[in-house]
C-alpha cells in the first residue's frame, strides 16, 4: 500500500526520478561514504539478474546496495586478492621469456590497468547501449548501471573460481568471459532468444576489443615514458 510519498511496506519513495548522468555523478561520491544493508541482496541478484536490474531501474532501490559501491567493493576485493596472491602463482606457471624492459613495461601497465578498469565501465556501456537500447528503453546512464551490476557479479564469480587451479588451455579469463556473456543474456530481453544471445555475445566481443585497445594505448604511453627512444627513434 502506498501512503503519501512513501511505500508503507518498504519505505521506498513513490516519486523516483529516472537515472541520468547528473544522477550518476551525484551518486558516485555518496556511494563512497554511505554503506547500506543491501549488499547481500545485490549478490543474491545474480540468480535473477533481469528482475534485479529492471526492478532497480523501475525505482525499487531502497533495499539495494549502491551499484557504484557494489562495483567498487567487489573490484577492490579482486585487486586485493590478486595483490596478495598473484594470479600467476595460482593459475599459471611463470614464463621467463620476457626481457628486462618488457617486464618493466608489464609491471607499470598492470599497476595502472587496475585504475583504468574502474573508469572504463563508462566506455564498456557503449556496446550495450547500441545493441539493447530499443529493447530495454534505458538511456546511457542506465546502461552504466547495468554494467556495474554485471561486472560486480562477474567479480563475485571470479573470487569464487580463483581458488580452482585452471590450466593454460582453459584459463580463468575464459570462464570470466563466458560468465559475463551469460549475465548479459539473462539481464536483457529480446523477442527472439537467438538474437538476444547473439547480441550478448557481441557485447562481450566489443568490450574485449575495447579492453585490448585500452591496453595497447596504455602500453604505448608507458613505453613512451620509460623508454622514449623506442617510440621516437625514427
Tab-separated table of C-alpha atoms in Angstrom:
chain	number	residue	atom	x	y	z
A	1	UNK	CA	0.000	0.000	0.000
A	2	UNK	CA	1.288	3.454	-0.876
A	3	UNK	CA	0.829	6.171	1.723
A	4	UNK	CA	1.575	9.771	0.712
A	5	UNK	CA	5.112	9.988	-0.691
A	6	UNK	CA	6.413	6.650	0.623
A	7	UNK	CA	5.503	2.976	0.308
A	8	UNK	CA	4.148	1.775	3.657
A	9	UNK	CA	5.764	-1.657	3.138
A	10	UNK	CA	9.376	-0.887	2.193
A	11	UNK	CA	9.704	2.864	2.740
A	12	UNK	CA	10.705	3.482	-0.903
A	13	UNK	CA	9.805	6.913	-2.266
A	14	UNK	CA	6.867	6.762	-4.677
A	15	UNK	CA	8.348	9.532	-6.815
A	16	UNK	CA	11.614	8.119	-8.125
A	17	UNK	CA	13.343	10.008	-10.905
A	18	UNK	CA	14.869	8.280	-13.903
A	19	UNK	CA	18.617	7.734	-13.749
A	20	UNK	CA	20.651	10.355	-15.628
A	21	UNK	CA	24.313	11.345	-15.989
A	22	UNK	CA	23.717	14.064	-13.390
A	23	UNK	CA	22.258	11.476	-11.021
A	24	UNK	CA	25.227	9.158	-11.648
A	25	UNK	CA	27.714	11.895	-10.788
A	26	UNK	CA	25.681	12.745	-7.701
A	27	UNK	CA	25.511	9.105	-6.604
A	28	UNK	CA	29.230	8.424	-7.110
A	29	UNK	CA	30.567	10.404	-4.110
A	30	UNK	CA	27.659	9.238	-1.948
A	31	UNK	CA	28.433	5.620	-2.805
A	32	UNK	CA	31.924	6.066	-1.413
A	33	UNK	CA	30.754	7.131	2.029
A	34	UNK	CA	27.336	5.555	2.612
A	35	UNK	CA	27.036	1.850	3.342
A	36	UNK	CA	23.569	0.297	3.433
A	37	UNK	CA	22.447	-3.217	4.288
A	38	UNK	CA	21.670	-4.401	0.781
A	39	UNK	CA	24.954	-5.852	-0.466
A	40	UNK	CA	23.845	-9.436	0.169
A	41	UNK	CA	20.696	-8.715	-1.815
A	42	UNK	CA	22.858	-7.349	-4.618
A	43	UNK	CA	24.920	-10.539	-4.611
A	44	UNK	CA	21.791	-12.675	-4.490
A	45	UNK	CA	20.552	-10.789	-7.547
A	46	UNK	CA	22.938	-12.858	-9.671
A	47	UNK	CA	20.323	-15.642	-9.542
A	48	UNK	CA	17.764	-13.394	-11.270
A	49	UNK	CA	19.710	-10.573	-12.979
A	50	UNK	CA	16.837	-9.355	-15.171
A	51	UNK	CA	14.453	-8.821	-12.261
A	52	UNK	CA	17.188	-7.209	-10.171
A	53	UNK	CA	18.352	-4.723	-12.796
A	54	UNK	CA	14.945	-3.828	-14.191
A	55	UNK	CA	13.470	-3.600	-10.706
A	56	UNK	CA	16.236	-1.195	-9.749
A	57	UNK	CA	15.540	0.918	-12.844
A	58	UNK	CA	11.835	0.998	-12.035
A	59	UNK	CA	12.600	2.594	-8.682
A	60	UNK	CA	12.836	-0.353	-6.272
A	61	UNK	CA	16.169	0.843	-4.932
A	62	UNK	CA	15.809	1.310	-1.197
A	63	UNK	CA	16.807	-2.265	-0.301
A	64	UNK	CA	19.721	-2.422	-2.757
A	65	UNK	CA	23.332	-1.509	-2.234
A	66	UNK	CA	24.581	1.369	-4.390
A	67	UNK	CA	25.719	-0.172	-7.727
A	68	UNK	CA	28.792	2.077	-7.646
A	69	UNK	CA	29.765	0.920	-4.177
A	70	UNK	CA	28.926	-2.701	-5.050
A	71	UNK	CA	31.275	-2.483	-8.028
A	72	UNK	CA	33.929	-0.664	-6.002
A	73	UNK	CA	33.868	-3.209	-3.170
A	74	UNK	CA	33.935	-6.298	-5.407
A	75	UNK	CA	36.648	-4.814	-7.624
A	76	UNK	CA	38.719	-3.865	-4.578
A	77	UNK	CA	38.309	-7.412	-3.262
A	78	UNK	CA	39.596	-8.801	-6.567
A	79	UNK	CA	42.530	-6.369	-6.631
A	80	UNK	CA	43.491	-7.148	-3.038
A	81	UNK	CA	43.278	-10.875	-3.665
A	82	UNK	CA	45.413	-10.709	-6.812
A	83	UNK	CA	47.880	-8.448	-4.973
A	84	UNK	CA	48.424	-10.812	-2.060
A	85	UNK	CA	48.005	-13.953	-4.171
A	86	UNK	CA	49.280	-13.112	-7.691
A	87	UNK	CA	47.309	-14.890	-10.364
A	88	UNK	CA	50.499	-16.275	-11.924
A	89	UNK	CA	51.171	-18.249	-8.747
A	90	UNK	CA	47.608	-19.572	-8.615
A	91	UNK	CA	46.757	-20.203	-12.222
A	92	UNK	CA	49.863	-20.210	-14.350
A	93	UNK	CA	53.474	-21.224	-14.122
A	94	UNK	CA	55.717	-18.168	-14.604
A	95	UNK	CA	57.350	-17.946	-18.009
A	96	UNK	CA	60.855	-16.492	-18.008
A	97	UNK	CA	60.965	-15.310	-21.646
A	98	UNK	CA	60.424	-11.557	-21.341
A	99	UNK	CA	63.281	-9.058	-21.479
A	100	UNK	CA	64.004	-6.668	-18.630
A	101	UNK	CA	62.393	-3.747	-20.467
A	102	UNK	CA	59.298	-5.776	-21.280
A	103	UNK	CA	58.964	-6.811	-17.644
A	104	UNK	CA	59.178	-3.178	-16.517
A	105	UNK	CA	56.523	-2.111	-19.012
A	106	UNK	CA	54.300	-5.020	-17.999
A	107	UNK	CA	54.596	-4.097	-14.311
A	108	UNK	CA	53.590	-0.490	-14.928
A	109	UNK	CA	50.742	-1.489	-17.232
A	110	UNK	CA	49.452	-3.934	-14.626
A	111	UNK	CA	49.594	-1.232	-11.953
A	112	UNK	CA	47.686	1.383	-13.965
A	113	UNK	CA	45.380	-1.167	-15.563
A	114	UNK	CA	43.511	-1.526	-12.274
A	115	UNK	CA	42.533	2.135	-12.255
A	116	UNK	CA	41.686	2.128	-15.951
A	117	UNK	CA	39.340	-0.794	-15.308
A	118	UNK	CA	37.430	1.269	-12.743
A	119	UNK	CA	36.934	4.143	-15.190
A	120	UNK	CA	36.378	2.018	-18.300
A	121	UNK	CA	32.946	0.865	-17.094
A	122	UNK	CA	31.565	4.014	-18.719
A	123	UNK	CA	33.134	3.026	-22.050
A	124	UNK	CA	32.076	-0.603	-21.688
A	125	UNK	CA	28.454	0.572	-21.513
A	126	UNK	CA	28.554	1.743	-25.142
A	127	UNK	CA	28.072	-1.717	-26.742
A	128	UNK	CA	25.014	-2.499	-24.600
A	129	UNK	CA	23.535	0.935	-25.397
A	130	UNK	CA	23.977	0.258	-29.087
A	131	UNK	CA	22.643	-3.293	-29.041
A	132	UNK	CA	19.881	-3.180	-26.411
A	133	UNK	CA	18.741	0.445	-26.193
A	134	UNK	CA	15.465	-0.217	-28.025
A	135	UNK	CA	14.584	-3.423	-26.163
A	136	UNK	CA	15.494	-2.102	-22.713
A	137	UNK	CA	14.420	1.505	-23.097
A	138	UNK	CA	17.425	2.509	-20.978
A	139	UNK	CA	19.470	5.647	-21.530
A	140	UNK	CA	23.276	5.712	-21.382
A	141	UNK	CA	23.427	6.342	-17.628
A	142	UNK	CA	21.077	3.412	-17.003
A	143	UNK	CA	23.246	1.164	-19.156
A	144	UNK	CA	26.197	2.174	-16.979
A	145	UNK	CA	24.212	0.869	-14.001
A	146	UNK	CA	23.512	-2.389	-15.874
A	147	UNK	CA	27.224	-2.837	-16.480
A	148	UNK	CA	28.042	-2.028	-12.853
A	149	UNK	CA	25.757	-4.854	-11.768
A	150	UNK	CA	27.109	-7.288	-14.384
A	151	UNK	CA	30.769	-6.548	-13.635
A	152	UNK	CA	30.148	-6.749	-9.880
A	153	UNK	CA	28.549	-10.166	-10.281
A	154	UNK	CA	31.435	-11.225	-12.532
A	155	UNK	CA	33.836	-10.132	-9.786
A	156	UNK	CA	31.958	-12.313	-7.299
A	157	UNK	CA	32.255	-15.279	-9.664
A	158	UNK	CA	35.952	-14.543	-10.081
A	159	UNK	CA	36.520	-14.589	-6.326
A	160	UNK	CA	34.862	-17.996	-6.150
A	161	UNK	CA	36.661	-19.503	-9.133
A	162	UNK	CA	40.151	-18.168	-8.466
A	163	UNK	CA	40.683	-20.951	-5.955
A	164	UNK	CA	40.288	-23.527	-8.742
A	165	UNK	CA	43.642	-24.302	-10.444
A	166	UNK	CA	42.794	-23.703	-14.119
A	167	UNK	CA	45.400	-24.539	-16.707
A	168	UNK	CA	46.679	-22.586	-19.699
A	169	UNK	CA	44.379	-24.396	-22.108
A	170	UNK	CA	41.276	-23.267	-20.198
A	171	UNK	CA	42.266	-20.207	-18.128
A	172	UNK	CA	40.027	-18.355	-15.732
A	173	UNK	CA	39.780	-15.439	-18.184
A	174	UNK	CA	37.764	-17.674	-20.497
A	175	UNK	CA	35.469	-18.581	-17.611
A	176	UNK	CA	35.001	-14.887	-16.836
A	177	UNK	CA	34.105	-14.055	-20.435
A	178	UNK	CA	31.562	-16.869	-20.503
A	179	UNK	CA	30.130	-15.724	-17.171
A	180	UNK	CA	29.759	-12.164	-18.436
A	181	UNK	CA	28.103	-13.442	-21.607
A	182	UNK	CA	25.562	-15.431	-19.593
A	183	UNK	CA	24.886	-12.475	-17.291
A	184	UNK	CA	24.170	-10.145	-20.215
A	185	UNK	CA	21.994	-12.766	-21.868
A	186	UNK	CA	19.961	-13.221	-18.688
A	187	UNK	CA	19.735	-9.495	-17.910
A	188	UNK	CA	18.395	-8.249	-21.229
A	189	UNK	CA	15.314	-9.458	-23.076
A	190	UNK	CA	14.532	-9.784	-26.785
A	191	UNK	CA	11.522	-11.307	-28.606
A	192	UNK	CA	13.935	-13.661	-30.344
A	193	UNK	CA	16.104	-15.656	-27.912
A	194	UNK	CA	18.714	-16.387	-30.578
A	195	UNK	CA	19.073	-12.688	-31.372
A	196	UNK	CA	19.294	-11.920	-27.655
A	197	UNK	CA	22.232	-14.274	-27.139
A	198	UNK	CA	23.942	-13.098	-30.331
A	199	UNK	CA	23.684	-9.526	-29.063
A	200	UNK	CA	25.007	-10.582	-25.663
A	201	UNK	CA	27.934	-12.248	-27.438
A	202	UNK	CA	28.543	-9.061	-29.432
A	203	UNK	CA	28.598	-7.011	-26.225
A	204	UNK	CA	31.297	-9.243	-24.748
A	205	UNK	CA	33.246	-9.242	-28.027
A	206	UNK	CA	33.157	-5.447	-28.355
A	207	UNK	CA	34.063	-4.978	-24.703
A	208	UNK	CA	37.009	-7.327	-25.188
A	209	UNK	CA	38.137	-5.267	-28.196
A	210	UNK	CA	37.812	-2.095	-26.116
A	211	UNK	CA	39.832	-3.772	-23.363
A	212	UNK	CA	42.641	-4.677	-25.769
A	213	UNK	CA	42.578	-1.202	-27.334
A	214	UNK	CA	42.863	0.440	-23.910
A	215	UNK	CA	45.761	-1.862	-23.033
A	216	UNK	CA	47.551	-1.117	-26.301
A	217	UNK	CA	47.225	2.612	-25.628
A	218	UNK	CA	48.438	2.058	-22.073
A	219	UNK	CA	51.463	0.061	-23.277
A	220	UNK	CA	52.367	2.791	-25.783
A	221	UNK	CA	52.077	5.512	-23.120
A	222	UNK	CA	54.111	3.574	-20.545
A	223	UNK	CA	56.762	2.663	-23.131
A	224	UNK	CA	56.968	6.296	-24.262
A	225	UNK	CA	57.522	7.415	-20.666
A	226	UNK	CA	60.007	4.708	-19.652
A	227	UNK	CA	61.812	4.205	-22.962
A	228	UNK	CA	61.126	7.254	-25.179
A	229	UNK	CA	63.946	6.311	-27.525
A	230	UNK	CA	61.962	3.236	-28.612
A	231	UNK	CA	58.969	5.359	-29.623
A	232	UNK	CA	60.685	8.397	-31.101
A	233	UNK	CA	63.863	6.898	-32.524
A	234	UNK	CA	62.557	7.362	-36.050
